Amino acid sequence: MLRYIFWRVLAILPLALIISFIAFILLELAPSDPAEVALRINEIVPTPEAIEGMRHELGLDKPFFTRYFLWLIAGLQLDFGTSFLTRTPVIQEMLRALPPTLWLASTALFFTIILTLPLALWCVAKPQSFTDKCIRFIVFVLTAIPNYWLGLLLIWGVAVYLDWLPVSGMLSPESVILPALALSLGYIGTYLRLLRGAMLNQWHQPYVFYAKARGLPDNLILRRHILRNSLYSSLTALGMSIPKLIAGTVVIENIFAWPGIGRLCISAIFCRDYPMIQAYILLMSLLFLFFNFLMDVIQMMADPRLRR
């Protein structure tokens, strides 16, 4: 097991370096001079002398690879530079905005799990029935609708028309329900189809026939055996969905005025705050790598067949 983890870490390190290089080179591909952008954001007249001084302050007068290695070493120490917009450390701004995003993403993940499992069990208990077809049709439609459109529909229907829940901001615990639903509904459809297909395949495995021969009822076999063996195939997809939920809050946070890291990223894009954009791209990419690695290890620990 430790040997497997060691080799997986060695395989991830080159990919992490490539991601960091891509995130850094975006500054070179920017359509405008970052030094001039930093001056204009702070309402300073970009004279040639001021631009030259800002380039020296940002280290843009150094060779490309020197700047990259200095940025990489600083990034390993969680130092991603200073925001052009707020003139504060980037990591400080991201740590301030991260807790609301984690709260939103964890709530969306909770909704996804508690709605997917009973719906999948219901569909598999009576496959190809009218109820099964209706549930699959509804979740197919919800999956096809973009989450920003779902967010607008929820705002109009639940918050404005019915006046049940707050429409924006993080003013109360109930404020997270609508954005979390808008974020999770698409994933519910994806996981329902994945889990339903895996559970239907398990019905034809030998252990199911042995359980029926022992006189166990179908509902008990479904809940205790088939569901458990079907969850393994969903672990990898679930691991990739966690960083997707965190990174996918960009649009939802702006629709619902949620003060998270996604809204911070949109603000950085509009203001051309390049250090903030670089840090966001790097951290979100590393999250995908980390959770993919974590789910591989969990699968290895949970399934003895993979260990062999």
Short mmCIF file of N, CA, C and O in Angstrom, two decimals, residues 1 21 32-33 42 50 52 55-56 113 129-130 155 159 161 164 173 202 225 233 242 252 257 260 279-280 284 294:
data_model
loop_
_atom_site.label_atom_id
_atom_site.label_comp_id
_atom_site.label_asym_id
_atom_site.label_seq_id
_atom_site.Cartn_x
_atom_site.Cartn_y
_atom_site.Cartn_z
N MET A 1 0.83 -1.20 0.00
CA MET A 1 0.00 0.00 0.00
C MET A 1 0.86 1.26 0.00
O MET A 1 0.63 2.19 -0.77
N PHE A 21 3.53 25.76 -14.33
CA PHE A 21 4.14 26.50 -15.44
C PHE A 21 3.07 27.15 -16.31
O PHE A 21 3.22 28.30 -16.74
N SER A 32 -2.10 42.97 -21.94
CA SER A 32 -1.59 44.27 -21.51
C SER A 32 -0.45 44.06 -20.52
O SER A 32 -0.31 42.99 -19.92
N ASP A 33 0.37 45.09 -20.35
CA ASP A 33 1.50 45.02 -19.45
C ASP A 33 1.00 44.95 -18.01
O ASP A 33 0.28 45.85 -17.55
N ASN A 42 -4.58 51.15 -9.25
CA ASN A 42 -4.36 52.00 -8.08
C ASN A 42 -4.42 53.49 -8.42
O ASN A 42 -3.97 54.32 -7.63
N ALA A 50 7.10 55.44 -14.04
CA ALA A 50 6.27 54.68 -13.10
C ALA A 50 6.15 53.22 -13.54
O ALA A 50 6.19 52.30 -12.71
N GLU A 52 8.35 51.56 -15.33
CA GLU A 52 9.64 50.90 -15.10
C GLU A 52 9.82 50.57 -13.62
O GLU A 52 10.32 49.49 -13.27
N ARG A 55 7.57 47.58 -12.82
CA ARG A 55 8.14 46.34 -13.37
C ARG A 55 9.25 45.82 -12.47
O ARG A 55 9.38 44.61 -12.26
N HIS A 56 10.04 46.74 -11.94
CA HIS A 56 11.11 46.33 -11.02
C HIS A 56 10.51 45.79 -9.71
O HIS A 56 11.01 44.80 -9.15
N ILE A 113 -25.73 13.76 -2.21
CA ILE A 113 -25.70 12.40 -1.66
C ILE A 113 -27.07 11.98 -1.13
O ILE A 113 -27.57 10.88 -1.42
N SER A 129 -40.13 0.85 -14.60
CA SER A 129 -41.49 1.18 -14.23
C SER A 129 -41.78 2.64 -14.58
O SER A 129 -40.89 3.40 -14.97
N PHE A 130 -43.06 3.04 -14.40
CA PHE A 130 -43.43 4.42 -14.69
C PHE A 130 -42.69 5.39 -13.78
O PHE A 130 -42.23 6.44 -14.22
N ILE A 155 -34.33 31.47 -8.00
CA ILE A 155 -34.53 32.81 -7.46
C ILE A 155 -35.94 33.30 -7.77
O ILE A 155 -36.63 33.84 -6.89
N ALA A 159 -37.60 32.24 -4.23
CA ALA A 159 -37.29 33.43 -3.44
C ALA A 159 -38.24 34.60 -3.75
O ALA A 159 -38.70 35.28 -2.84
N TYR A 161 -41.24 34.58 -6.09
CA TYR A 161 -42.68 34.26 -6.21
C TYR A 161 -43.25 33.72 -4.90
O TYR A 161 -44.28 34.17 -4.42
N TRP A 164 -39.96 32.15 0.06
CA TRP A 164 -39.65 31.17 1.09
C TRP A 164 -38.25 31.34 1.68
O TRP A 164 -38.05 31.12 2.86
N PRO A 173 -28.35 31.14 7.93
CA PRO A 173 -28.07 29.77 7.50
C PRO A 173 -28.92 29.32 6.32
O PRO A 173 -28.48 28.48 5.52
N GLN A 202 -25.11 -5.26 -10.83
CA GLN A 202 -24.85 -6.14 -9.69
C GLN A 202 -25.94 -7.20 -9.48
O GLN A 202 -25.68 -8.23 -8.87
N HIS A 225 -26.14 -5.28 0.25
CA HIS A 225 -25.09 -5.88 -0.59
C HIS A 225 -24.89 -5.12 -1.90
O HIS A 225 -23.77 -4.72 -2.24
N SER A 233 -17.61 2.03 -7.69
CA SER A 233 -17.45 2.63 -9.02
C SER A 233 -17.73 4.12 -9.02
O SER A 233 -17.35 4.84 -9.94
N ILE A 242 -15.81 16.83 -5.99
CA ILE A 242 -15.55 17.76 -4.88
C ILE A 242 -14.80 19.00 -5.36
O ILE A 242 -15.24 20.13 -5.12
N ILE A 252 -22.36 30.55 -9.76
CA ILE A 252 -23.41 30.53 -8.74
C ILE A 252 -23.17 31.60 -7.69
O ILE A 252 -24.11 32.28 -7.24
N ALA A 257 -24.81 36.44 -5.10
CA ALA A 257 -24.01 37.39 -4.31
C ALA A 257 -23.38 36.72 -3.10
O ALA A 257 -23.39 37.24 -1.99
N GLY A 260 -17.69 34.29 -1.78
CA GLY A 260 -16.73 33.21 -1.77
C GLY A 260 -15.59 33.44 -2.73
O GLY A 260 -15.42 34.52 -3.32
N ALA A 279 -3.03 32.45 -8.85
CA ALA A 279 -3.18 31.63 -7.64
C ALA A 279 -4.45 30.79 -7.70
O ALA A 279 -4.45 29.61 -7.31
N TYR A 280 -5.53 31.36 -8.23
CA TYR A 280 -6.80 30.62 -8.32
C TYR A 280 -6.65 29.42 -9.26
O TYR A 280 -7.07 28.30 -8.93
N MET A 284 -6.94 25.55 -7.81
CA MET A 284 -8.04 24.70 -8.27
C MET A 284 -7.50 23.47 -9.01
O MET A 284 -8.02 22.37 -8.86
N LEU A 294 -6.52 11.03 -3.71
CA LEU A 294 -7.16 10.58 -2.48
C LEU A 294 -8.19 9.48 -2.76
O LEU A 294 -8.25 8.48 -2.04
#
